[in-house]
């Protein structure tokens, strides 16, 4: 038994040499020689000039990986992670495979585009008008401000085409059609679909790799509204701006006036209070929650003991015999992993009892499994007391329903809203952690080692960016079911029927607060529930003038007010901050002795069958 104790890893100690044995397809080992397909994407700008094409370059790299042999595998050494004879399937050079994700945006069975639609599919770089269909009915891009800021700029992908994956992921989460046989490197296999699979999609690209300009975002809002959209989903926000300078706040006023709901992400600056953006009274602000799905690896010890742990390693195991390192310290798994990255070991076992941390982890770039401390003790004991300990790892395991969920994600930004604290924000929570949705296959979706980047047409992403389109999809369903409801009524229906309980029937917990119950500043009214939102009974409605009255109660100047309303037709008719909102917040400083606040609300009956009168009784929760 040899150890790596001299490598001073501040968390990790190698306790044993285990033999890693592969039993599964796509495992390279001394004995097997299977061919596996890997799609490899590398930074094209780094291509040495000796290569005539990217394909040539990729192929040479793969060849070099398979022709050399190193005694011990290392995480930095891609060869150790590759099957014995990998092949480059695609190299994304020019023809960008024409939106592979259009598989989520097929228009099978959809009726013709509604006549009220005034949008367009603008052609541009690698995007033709004919790429739109009855599902993807609009595609526009907004690049004027980028040019204004830097007249010499040359835009990469000057069209509505997504080169980053974020837009494709969020759009397919809101409204992707059914796609069978989807997975992320073996994890989360099944049929993918958006929340509103029969809704149409129009995309407006206003964010460029050179940055995002308020005026491009505003132009996109204006265009979307005049094109006739019903819901705007924006997984983007501006931090630290007052309402009258925030393009999302300004753009969404016109949306509200035109009956369009703006659904936006709260931000990923949690778990600290007062960090959220898009805390806009006339928009829906969506927090992110976890889901009940777990991705795992199975660790099998030579003594027959099997352990299910957390993993997202994007392949099945490589071969041994090599060393597996066991990390016994209880630092964060991320810290343990970064320590390991520099060591020459084949695989790792991390010991951690922090389910939150483990849930947050993306795919580890090397074969690794996170196990709890109880299991950890038995593994360490086995490794220390056995003459020739060995183990094998099996990845790509998915279980659903095995976790308490939802919980407010640790990263989800918290209220109160810095731009206006008088309305409780966020409004509600939707699924945001480890969401599988369509992606652009020219962007890395997972990594193996330091320089193999795997691409995928479906990717697992986490953030309020992923939560927002879930809520947007629900809003689209409600708009279809209740075409006459105002955006404020739709928002109210979603908020008042949101579920404050998790799948164990207990109050939703907060992963950012040591799993204490989540406060409304983390999750708003609770987890959005599409079915209950269809029939809320009563709604807290409001008109654009009501929002103006709210603005009038804020300490802003006339001209600041005008930048928001963009119309002198509005006047202050009432200056009460007690707005007819479907939630309540009262703020006190420590000096306030009497903490009593009276709220006034008006509800509108939207019960089934247009019943004119109904009786509701208020009761404490
Ligand atoms: C913006 O798009 C238009 C239309 O395709 C194009 O003519 C213009 O050059 C683009 N601007 C920049 C900075 O690339
Ligand atoms: C109102 O705004 C002015 C100018 O920004 C500021 O000086 C003043 O303290 C504010 N008053 C309140 C009550 O917030
Ligand atoms: C208010 O009181 C709480 C609890 O006593 C304390 O933690 C907090 O710092 C105080 N806040 C301010 C603004 O003084």
XYZ file of C-alpha atoms and ligand atoms in Angstrom:
663
model
C 0.000 0.000 0.000
C 1.479 3.306 -0.953
C 0.177 6.679 -0.065
C 0.399 10.191 -1.350
C 0.665 11.676 2.100
C 3.540 13.862 1.160
C 1.426 15.794 -1.230
C 0.181 18.280 1.236
C -3.409 18.519 0.371
C -5.036 20.679 2.910
C -8.208 18.722 2.849
C -7.441 15.447 1.261
C -5.372 12.537 2.343
C -4.845 9.477 0.289
C -5.620 6.597 2.532
C -5.303 3.725 0.186
C -4.754 2.580 -3.269
C -7.925 1.214 -4.597
C -8.245 -0.457 -7.895
C -10.785 1.122 -10.124
C -12.362 -1.370 -12.416
C -14.717 -0.609 -15.190
C -17.600 -2.923 -15.905
C -19.576 -0.829 -18.306
C -19.715 0.176 -21.899
C -17.427 2.978 -22.895
C -14.830 2.170 -20.316
C -11.366 1.841 -21.589
C -9.225 -0.641 -19.808
C -6.125 -2.602 -20.439
C -8.239 -5.459 -21.687
C -11.015 -3.846 -23.597
C -10.846 -1.751 -26.649
C -14.154 -0.154 -27.343
C -14.938 2.746 -29.528
C -16.894 5.553 -27.968
C -18.087 8.765 -29.432
C -17.130 11.994 -27.777
C -18.022 15.382 -29.059
C -15.139 17.594 -28.201
C -15.189 21.323 -28.341
C -12.091 23.384 -27.791
C -11.354 27.048 -27.825
C -10.931 27.663 -31.532
C -8.910 30.796 -31.035
C -6.169 28.673 -29.493
C -5.645 26.576 -32.617
C -1.957 26.484 -33.560
C -1.385 27.710 -37.107
C 0.147 24.414 -38.250
C -3.320 22.951 -38.483
C -5.301 23.576 -41.597
C -8.700 23.202 -40.002
C -10.292 22.859 -36.633
C -11.237 19.327 -37.453
C -7.616 18.566 -38.229
C -6.611 20.098 -34.910
C -9.179 18.190 -32.862
C -8.306 14.934 -34.540
C -4.638 15.404 -33.865
C -5.353 16.017 -30.225
C -7.470 12.929 -29.905
C -4.829 10.899 -31.710
C -2.143 12.130 -29.385
C -4.277 11.252 -26.416
C -4.616 7.680 -27.497
C -1.084 7.074 -28.642
C 0.817 7.991 -25.522
C 0.574 6.085 -22.315
C 1.159 7.419 -18.882
C 1.637 5.239 -15.829
C -0.844 6.988 -13.629
C -3.951 8.770 -14.647
C -4.403 12.337 -13.653
C -7.275 14.723 -13.841
C -5.196 17.021 -15.931
C -4.465 14.318 -18.402
C -7.325 13.924 -20.823
C -6.057 10.598 -22.009
C -6.852 8.975 -18.734
C -10.468 9.906 -19.179
C -10.936 8.853 -22.738
C -11.950 5.489 -24.007
C -9.269 3.606 -25.851
C -10.132 4.802 -29.286
C -12.262 7.878 -29.248
C -13.347 9.572 -32.392
C -14.175 13.144 -33.127
C -17.745 13.173 -34.254
C -18.262 16.813 -35.054
C -16.044 19.746 -35.088
C -17.984 22.932 -34.979
C -16.183 24.979 -37.491
C -18.478 26.824 -39.785
C -21.844 25.327 -40.498
C -23.098 25.360 -36.983
C -25.201 22.266 -37.356
C -28.261 24.528 -37.862
C -29.734 24.877 -34.414
C -29.764 21.276 -33.270
C -31.959 22.451 -30.447
C -34.690 23.098 -33.064
C -35.684 19.703 -32.082
C -37.313 21.407 -28.911
C -38.888 23.993 -31.288
C -40.625 21.739 -33.794
C -44.078 22.830 -34.880
C -45.775 19.456 -35.383
C -49.506 19.707 -34.955
C -49.593 23.429 -34.225
C -52.324 25.467 -35.916
C -51.346 28.426 -38.116
C -49.731 31.435 -36.478
C -52.469 33.685 -34.999
C -53.332 36.656 -37.198
C -52.637 39.120 -34.366
C -48.936 38.220 -34.621
C -46.911 41.012 -36.164
C -43.441 39.696 -35.449
C -40.775 38.685 -37.909
C -37.895 36.334 -38.364
C -34.949 38.509 -39.243
C -32.238 36.860 -41.216
C -28.684 37.406 -40.087
C -25.444 35.573 -39.631
C -26.130 31.833 -39.837
C -29.817 32.418 -39.364
C -32.323 32.319 -42.185
C -35.908 33.500 -42.050
C -36.912 29.999 -43.112
C -35.580 28.618 -39.809
C -38.716 29.926 -38.143
C -41.866 27.819 -38.164
C -45.250 27.668 -36.470
C -43.472 27.167 -33.130
C -40.553 29.579 -33.374
C -42.522 32.479 -34.812
C -40.151 35.359 -34.253
C -36.414 35.985 -34.064
C -34.944 39.456 -33.860
C -31.668 40.963 -32.695
C -30.737 44.364 -31.318
C -27.193 45.512 -31.922
C -27.354 49.300 -32.343
C -25.992 50.297 -28.955
C -23.056 47.953 -29.204
C -22.096 49.707 -32.403
C -22.674 53.122 -30.848
C -20.419 52.256 -27.916
C -17.652 51.004 -30.177
C -17.995 51.874 -33.873
C -15.233 49.443 -34.831
C -16.788 46.442 -33.114
C -17.285 43.337 -35.200
C -20.065 41.253 -33.752
C -19.656 37.553 -33.375
C -22.883 35.937 -34.644
C -24.754 39.010 -35.770
C -28.182 37.422 -35.716
C -30.753 36.045 -33.310
C -28.775 32.808 -33.148
C -27.774 31.786 -29.632
C -24.100 30.946 -29.328
C -24.058 30.680 -25.567
C -26.931 28.327 -24.719
C -28.649 30.460 -22.089
C -31.396 31.681 -24.411
C -32.029 28.246 -25.882
C -32.199 26.695 -22.425
C -34.612 29.262 -21.019
C -36.835 29.310 -24.135
C -37.171 25.536 -24.204
C -37.892 25.484 -20.453
C -40.799 27.875 -20.941
C -42.248 26.445 -24.123
C -40.215 23.599 -25.642
C -42.188 20.833 -27.328
C -41.915 17.176 -26.368
C -38.588 15.553 -27.242
C -38.020 11.887 -26.451
C -34.757 10.242 -25.542
C -33.101 13.260 -23.981
C -30.375 13.061 -21.312
C -27.305 14.819 -20.025
C -24.492 12.291 -20.527
C -26.730 9.556 -19.185
C -28.262 11.611 -16.354
C -31.915 12.687 -16.203
C -32.949 10.500 -19.141
C -36.445 10.763 -20.514
C -38.774 13.019 -22.461
C -38.071 16.733 -22.289
C -40.804 19.358 -22.571
C -41.327 22.956 -21.611
C -44.006 24.144 -19.201
C -46.250 25.342 -22.044
C -45.346 22.958 -24.868
C -47.933 24.358 -27.260
C -47.070 28.013 -26.732
C -45.265 29.839 -29.554
C -41.831 31.268 -29.071
C -40.321 34.510 -30.331
C -36.729 35.319 -29.417
C -35.246 38.804 -29.015
C -31.480 38.869 -28.681
C -30.137 41.987 -26.971
C -27.194 40.565 -25.030
C -23.875 40.246 -26.790
C -20.565 38.919 -25.638
C -19.423 42.554 -25.622
C -21.995 43.334 -23.021
C -25.540 44.440 -22.663
C -26.801 47.950 -23.241
C -29.975 49.324 -21.702
C -31.129 50.802 -24.972
C -30.872 47.468 -26.797
C -32.897 45.817 -24.028
C -35.491 48.588 -24.188
C -35.693 48.313 -27.966
C -36.251 44.580 -27.616
C -39.068 45.171 -25.108
C -40.760 47.697 -27.368
C -40.503 45.428 -30.361
C -41.812 42.377 -28.495
C -44.797 44.367 -27.269
C -45.653 45.721 -30.698
C -45.146 42.276 -32.243
C -47.989 41.088 -29.995
C -46.404 38.754 -27.427
C -48.493 37.694 -24.398
C -45.700 37.032 -21.892
C -42.116 38.275 -21.773
C -39.615 36.044 -20.024
C -36.392 37.799 -19.119
C -33.727 35.886 -17.224
C -31.627 38.979 -16.857
C -31.454 41.832 -14.402
C -29.552 44.999 -13.613
C -28.163 45.376 -10.119
C -28.040 48.551 -8.120
C -30.248 50.716 -10.316
C -33.237 52.743 -9.131
C -36.485 51.898 -10.903
C -36.268 54.966 -13.132
C -32.894 53.843 -14.521
C -33.585 50.122 -14.760
C -34.398 49.159 -18.380
C -36.391 46.142 -17.201
C -38.534 48.325 -14.945
C -39.028 50.913 -17.683
C -39.631 48.399 -20.466
C -42.118 46.430 -18.431
C -44.378 49.431 -17.821
C -45.296 49.433 -21.502
C -45.707 45.652 -21.275
C -48.193 46.004 -18.451
C -50.103 48.747 -20.288
C -50.458 46.390 -23.253
C -51.628 43.445 -21.174
C -48.278 41.641 -21.361
C -46.898 39.983 -18.225
C -43.194 40.385 -17.614
C -41.686 37.429 -15.784
C -38.142 37.983 -14.530
C -35.405 36.297 -12.511
C -34.591 37.413 -8.953
C -30.830 36.961 -9.354
C -28.249 34.564 -7.984
C -26.702 36.644 -5.195
C -28.217 34.716 -2.270
C -28.387 33.805 0.472
C -27.871 37.396 1.603
C -30.829 39.664 2.233
C -31.532 42.648 0.009
C -29.683 41.239 -2.990
C -32.382 40.728 -5.554
C -32.846 42.547 -8.817
C -36.000 43.014 -10.860
C -37.882 43.857 -7.647
C -40.292 45.757 -9.856
C -43.859 46.182 -8.551
C -45.400 45.651 -12.023
C -43.289 42.589 -12.904
C -43.245 39.018 -11.640
C -39.997 38.311 -9.767
C -39.107 34.634 -9.620
C -36.902 32.917 -7.030
C -35.246 29.535 -7.619
C -35.920 26.290 -5.812
C -34.473 22.798 -5.845
C -36.188 19.745 -7.291
C -36.601 16.195 -6.022
C -34.179 14.611 -8.471
C -30.758 13.278 -7.525
C -27.819 12.386 -9.738
C -25.599 9.690 -8.389
C -22.716 7.369 -8.745
C -22.453 3.925 -7.223
C -19.298 3.031 -5.356
C -18.742 -0.711 -5.012
C -16.061 -1.851 -2.607
C -14.150 -5.088 -2.940
C -15.915 -6.398 0.158
C -19.237 -6.290 -1.630
C -20.476 -3.103 0.019
C -22.200 -0.674 -2.393
C -22.782 2.980 -1.684
C -24.943 5.444 -3.558
C -23.352 8.890 -3.609
C -23.695 12.164 -5.480
C -22.066 12.494 -8.865
C -22.444 14.119 -12.233
C -19.333 12.765 -13.886
C -20.271 12.907 -17.565
C -19.069 9.482 -18.629
C -18.808 6.035 -17.253
C -15.641 5.115 -15.446
C -12.192 4.846 -16.855
C -10.043 1.854 -16.187
C -7.595 0.948 -13.538
C -5.639 -0.136 -11.796
C -4.901 3.321 -10.556
C -5.241 5.127 -7.296
C -8.467 6.436 -5.954
C -8.028 9.193 -3.437
C -10.330 9.482 -0.460
C -10.940 12.938 0.928
C -11.783 12.677 4.584
C -11.902 16.290 5.562
C -15.154 18.059 5.886
C -14.455 21.230 3.939
C -16.802 22.079 1.129
C -16.835 19.552 -1.658
C -15.780 22.266 -4.068
C -12.683 22.963 -1.958
C -11.915 19.267 -1.837
C -12.320 19.008 -5.586
C -10.071 21.914 -6.380
C -7.407 20.396 -4.153
C -7.694 17.118 -6.005
C -7.494 18.710 -9.427
C -3.721 19.043 -9.194
C -3.011 15.532 -7.940
C -2.253 12.554 -10.095
C -4.996 10.207 -9.069
C -7.526 8.408 -11.164
C -10.662 9.026 -9.210
C -11.832 10.409 -5.928
C -14.223 9.731 -3.105
C -15.341 12.870 -1.302
C -16.848 12.721 2.128
C -19.371 15.414 2.871
C -22.635 15.684 4.725
C -23.684 18.860 3.030
C -26.527 17.969 0.663
C -26.820 21.589 -0.416
C -23.248 21.875 -1.489
C -23.474 18.526 -3.217
C -26.626 19.460 -5.033
C -25.035 22.630 -6.329
C -22.077 20.882 -7.872
C -21.917 20.747 -11.564
C -20.319 17.798 -13.239
C -17.040 16.950 -11.576
C -14.386 16.926 -14.289
C -13.024 13.584 -13.111
C -14.550 10.372 -11.791
C -15.690 11.310 -8.321
C -18.435 10.354 -5.924
C -19.552 12.284 -2.863
C -20.629 10.102 0.036
C -21.822 10.963 3.542
C -19.619 10.718 6.627
C -21.246 7.533 7.898
C -20.532 5.715 4.651
C -17.195 7.500 4.563
C -16.118 5.886 7.825
C -16.827 2.430 6.489
C -14.885 3.112 3.290
C -11.878 4.435 5.204
C -11.997 1.444 7.532
C -12.127 -0.933 4.592
C -9.223 0.850 2.876
C -7.099 0.848 6.014
C -7.717 -2.684 7.146
C -7.725 -4.564 3.869
C -4.524 -5.800 2.326
C -5.464 -5.082 -1.243
C -8.479 -2.818 -1.193
C -10.257 -2.109 -4.399
C -13.366 -0.453 -5.644
C -15.252 0.321 -8.787
C -17.409 3.271 -9.667
C -20.452 3.407 -11.814
C -21.906 6.723 -12.878
C -24.971 8.100 -14.651
C -27.534 7.132 -12.025
C -30.711 9.212 -11.632
C -33.397 8.954 -8.988
C -36.559 11.007 -8.725
C -38.661 11.649 -5.639
C -35.830 10.702 -3.324
C -35.196 14.160 -1.916
C -37.134 16.635 0.148
C -38.071 19.358 -2.296
C -38.517 22.061 -3.193
C -36.195 24.093 -0.990
C -35.217 27.712 -1.616
C -31.882 27.411 -3.422
C -28.909 28.753 -1.530
C -28.021 31.069 -4.408
C -31.436 32.603 -5.014
C -31.322 36.361 -4.330
C -33.355 37.581 -1.373
C -35.583 40.535 -0.751
C -36.339 43.135 0.326
C -35.979 44.724 -3.092
C -33.259 47.380 -3.049
C -35.075 49.353 -5.741
C -38.351 49.478 -3.829
C -38.779 47.735 -0.490
C -42.463 48.575 -0.059
C -43.594 45.547 -2.099
C -42.610 42.070 -0.980
C -40.160 40.487 -3.427
C -39.541 37.878 -4.786
C -43.127 37.016 -5.710
C -42.877 33.262 -5.907
C -40.504 30.397 -6.454
C -40.106 27.956 -9.350
C -37.733 25.090 -10.101
C -34.254 26.399 -10.821
C -31.632 23.843 -9.765
C -30.184 21.279 -12.166
C -32.750 21.896 -14.880
C -32.341 19.887 -18.074
C -33.228 21.838 -21.213
C -32.097 22.365 -24.792
C -28.665 23.819 -25.305
C -26.411 24.844 -28.155
C -23.963 22.072 -28.904
C -21.111 24.401 -29.707
C -20.848 25.472 -26.080
C -19.254 23.285 -23.437
C -21.802 21.464 -21.298
C -19.386 19.354 -19.232
C -15.669 18.880 -18.858
C -13.333 15.977 -18.346
C -9.970 16.947 -16.982
C -8.746 20.429 -17.720
C -9.063 20.555 -21.455
C -11.712 18.235 -22.746
C -14.971 20.006 -23.090
C -17.984 17.930 -23.977
C -20.911 19.415 -25.737
C -24.503 18.350 -25.522
C -27.813 19.310 -27.052
C -29.316 19.253 -23.570
C -27.635 20.729 -20.517
C -28.250 20.853 -16.782
C -28.120 24.429 -15.557
C -28.951 26.039 -12.215
C -30.055 29.549 -11.393
C -32.973 31.914 -11.183
C -32.524 32.164 -14.969
C -33.889 28.617 -15.075
C -36.677 29.343 -12.555
C -37.995 32.388 -14.416
C -39.013 30.545 -17.627
C -40.890 27.943 -15.551
C -43.052 30.763 -14.197
C -43.264 32.353 -17.672
C -44.590 29.072 -19.052
C -47.259 28.959 -16.335
C -48.220 32.540 -17.182
C -48.567 31.527 -20.844
C -50.873 28.643 -19.863
C -52.999 31.009 -17.762
C -53.152 33.561 -20.558
C -54.428 30.845 -22.905
C -57.018 29.682 -20.366
C -58.096 33.201 -19.370
C -57.399 35.531 -22.309
C -59.167 38.465 -20.669
C -57.169 38.447 -17.430
C -54.799 41.353 -16.925
C -51.122 40.584 -16.329
C -51.676 41.666 -12.736
C -54.538 39.180 -12.367
C -52.383 36.392 -13.811
C -49.593 37.259 -11.419
C -52.058 37.315 -8.527
C -53.447 33.886 -9.477
C -49.944 32.446 -9.525
C -49.021 34.002 -6.190
C -52.139 33.262 -4.148
C -52.180 29.604 -5.174
C -48.420 29.042 -4.755
C -47.578 26.206 -2.383
C -45.634 27.056 0.799
C -45.171 23.346 1.617
C -42.638 20.837 0.304
C -43.193 17.228 -0.755
C -43.164 16.073 2.874
C -46.002 18.446 3.740
C -43.739 20.691 5.841
C -42.936 24.358 5.231
C -40.482 24.778 2.357
C -36.949 24.969 3.782
C -34.212 27.413 2.938
C -30.963 25.836 1.784
C -29.263 29.147 2.509
C -30.358 29.202 6.154
C -29.222 25.809 7.372
C -32.501 24.401 6.113
C -34.691 26.500 8.414
C -38.125 27.280 6.943
C -37.769 29.641 3.987
C -39.032 33.146 4.605
C -41.099 35.046 2.029
C -37.959 37.099 1.376
C -36.443 33.921 -0.120
C -39.412 32.253 -1.804
C -42.188 34.842 -1.959
C -45.594 33.142 -1.712
C -44.124 29.679 -2.319
C -43.689 27.257 -5.203
C -45.788 28.098 -8.257
C -48.545 25.529 -8.895
C -49.855 25.666 -12.487
C -52.988 23.634 -11.838
C -54.170 25.588 -8.824
C -53.305 28.880 -10.527
C -55.934 28.127 -13.186
C -58.660 28.638 -10.597
C -57.596 31.111 -7.913
C -61.173 32.089 -6.977
C -60.214 35.667 -6.190
C -57.534 37.919 -7.634
C -55.895 41.131 -6.465
C -56.092 43.157 -9.642
C -54.688 46.598 -10.429
C -54.675 49.033 -13.303
C -51.724 50.955 -14.746
C -53.066 54.039 -12.937
C -52.810 52.140 -9.626
C -49.123 51.562 -10.331
C -48.725 55.263 -11.105
C -50.299 56.051 -7.749
C -47.767 53.766 -6.128
C -44.965 55.596 -7.937
C -46.442 58.847 -6.703
C -45.948 57.631 -3.134
C -42.262 57.038 -3.763
C -39.691 59.752 -3.221
C -38.892 60.393 -6.877
C -38.941 63.521 -8.997
C -41.412 64.289 -11.748
C -38.850 63.690 -14.461
C -37.731 60.405 -12.903
C -41.381 59.428 -12.841
C -41.720 60.373 -16.494
C -38.824 58.130 -17.534
C -40.806 55.235 -16.066
C -44.306 56.059 -17.302
C -43.137 57.705 -20.531
C -46.469 59.478 -20.686
C -47.819 62.699 -19.311
C -51.301 61.212 -19.417
C -50.795 59.885 -15.878
C -51.381 62.012 -12.789
C -51.144 61.244 -9.144
C -54.706 60.492 -8.061
C -53.776 58.954 -4.758
C -50.391 58.660 -3.119
C -50.872 55.719 -0.810
C -48.101 53.112 -0.801
C -50.719 50.528 0.205
C -50.973 49.044 -3.246
C -53.447 46.249 -4.086
C -50.709 43.619 -4.176
C -51.247 39.885 -3.498
C -48.709 39.898 -0.637
C -47.816 42.101 2.314
C -44.630 43.532 3.746
C -44.150 45.859 6.718
C -40.715 47.274 7.399
C -39.683 48.450 10.847
C -36.487 49.816 12.215
C -35.302 48.711 15.647
C -36.646 51.832 17.278
C -40.251 51.182 16.329
C -42.156 50.121 19.435
C -45.640 49.482 18.120
C -45.435 47.083 15.231
C -48.923 47.255 13.848
C -49.720 47.964 10.244
C -53.059 48.015 8.502
C -53.361 46.927 4.887
C -56.276 47.440 2.577
C -57.009 45.093 -0.319
C -59.742 44.644 -2.879
C -60.351 41.242 -4.394
C -62.096 40.419 -7.646
C -64.095 37.225 -8.018
C -62.916 35.227 -11.018
C -64.547 32.008 -9.806
C -65.850 29.389 -12.208
C -68.860 30.035 -14.361
C -68.727 33.789 -13.925
C -70.657 33.523 -10.647
C -71.468 37.065 -9.619
C -71.440 36.527 -5.893
C -69.481 34.149 -3.735
C -68.668 33.995 -0.049
C -65.095 33.694 1.173
C -64.104 33.562 4.824
C -60.730 34.852 5.966
C -58.868 32.589 8.393
C -55.394 32.564 9.865
C -52.958 30.310 7.989
C -26.113 45.034 -36.771
O -26.930 44.317 -37.660
C -27.069 44.881 -38.943
C -28.060 44.061 -39.722
O -27.609 42.757 -39.875
C -25.734 44.948 -39.624
O -25.837 45.585 -40.871
C -24.744 45.710 -38.730
O -23.466 45.675 -39.284
C -24.723 45.093 -37.341
N -23.886 45.870 -36.439
C -22.720 45.438 -36.013
C -22.011 46.305 -35.040
O -22.230 44.390 -36.381
C -35.974 61.750 -0.967
O -34.989 61.913 -1.985
C -34.051 62.921 -1.728
C -33.184 63.079 -2.969
O -32.793 61.826 -3.447
C -33.276 62.569 -0.458
O -32.349 63.567 -0.164
C -34.249 62.388 0.708
O -33.565 61.951 1.839
C -35.321 61.380 0.338
N -36.336 61.336 1.403
C -36.802 60.188 1.894
C -37.865 60.329 2.952
O -36.413 59.108 1.540
C -31.687 45.479 15.037
O -31.688 44.525 16.068
C -31.165 43.266 15.709
C -31.417 42.295 16.859
O -31.242 42.891 18.096
C -29.694 43.426 15.352
O -29.142 42.184 14.982
C -29.585 44.381 14.179
O -28.227 44.611 13.866
C -30.262 45.703 14.520
N -30.313 46.507 13.290
C -29.958 47.789 13.282
C -30.085 48.473 11.964
O -29.572 48.370 14.265
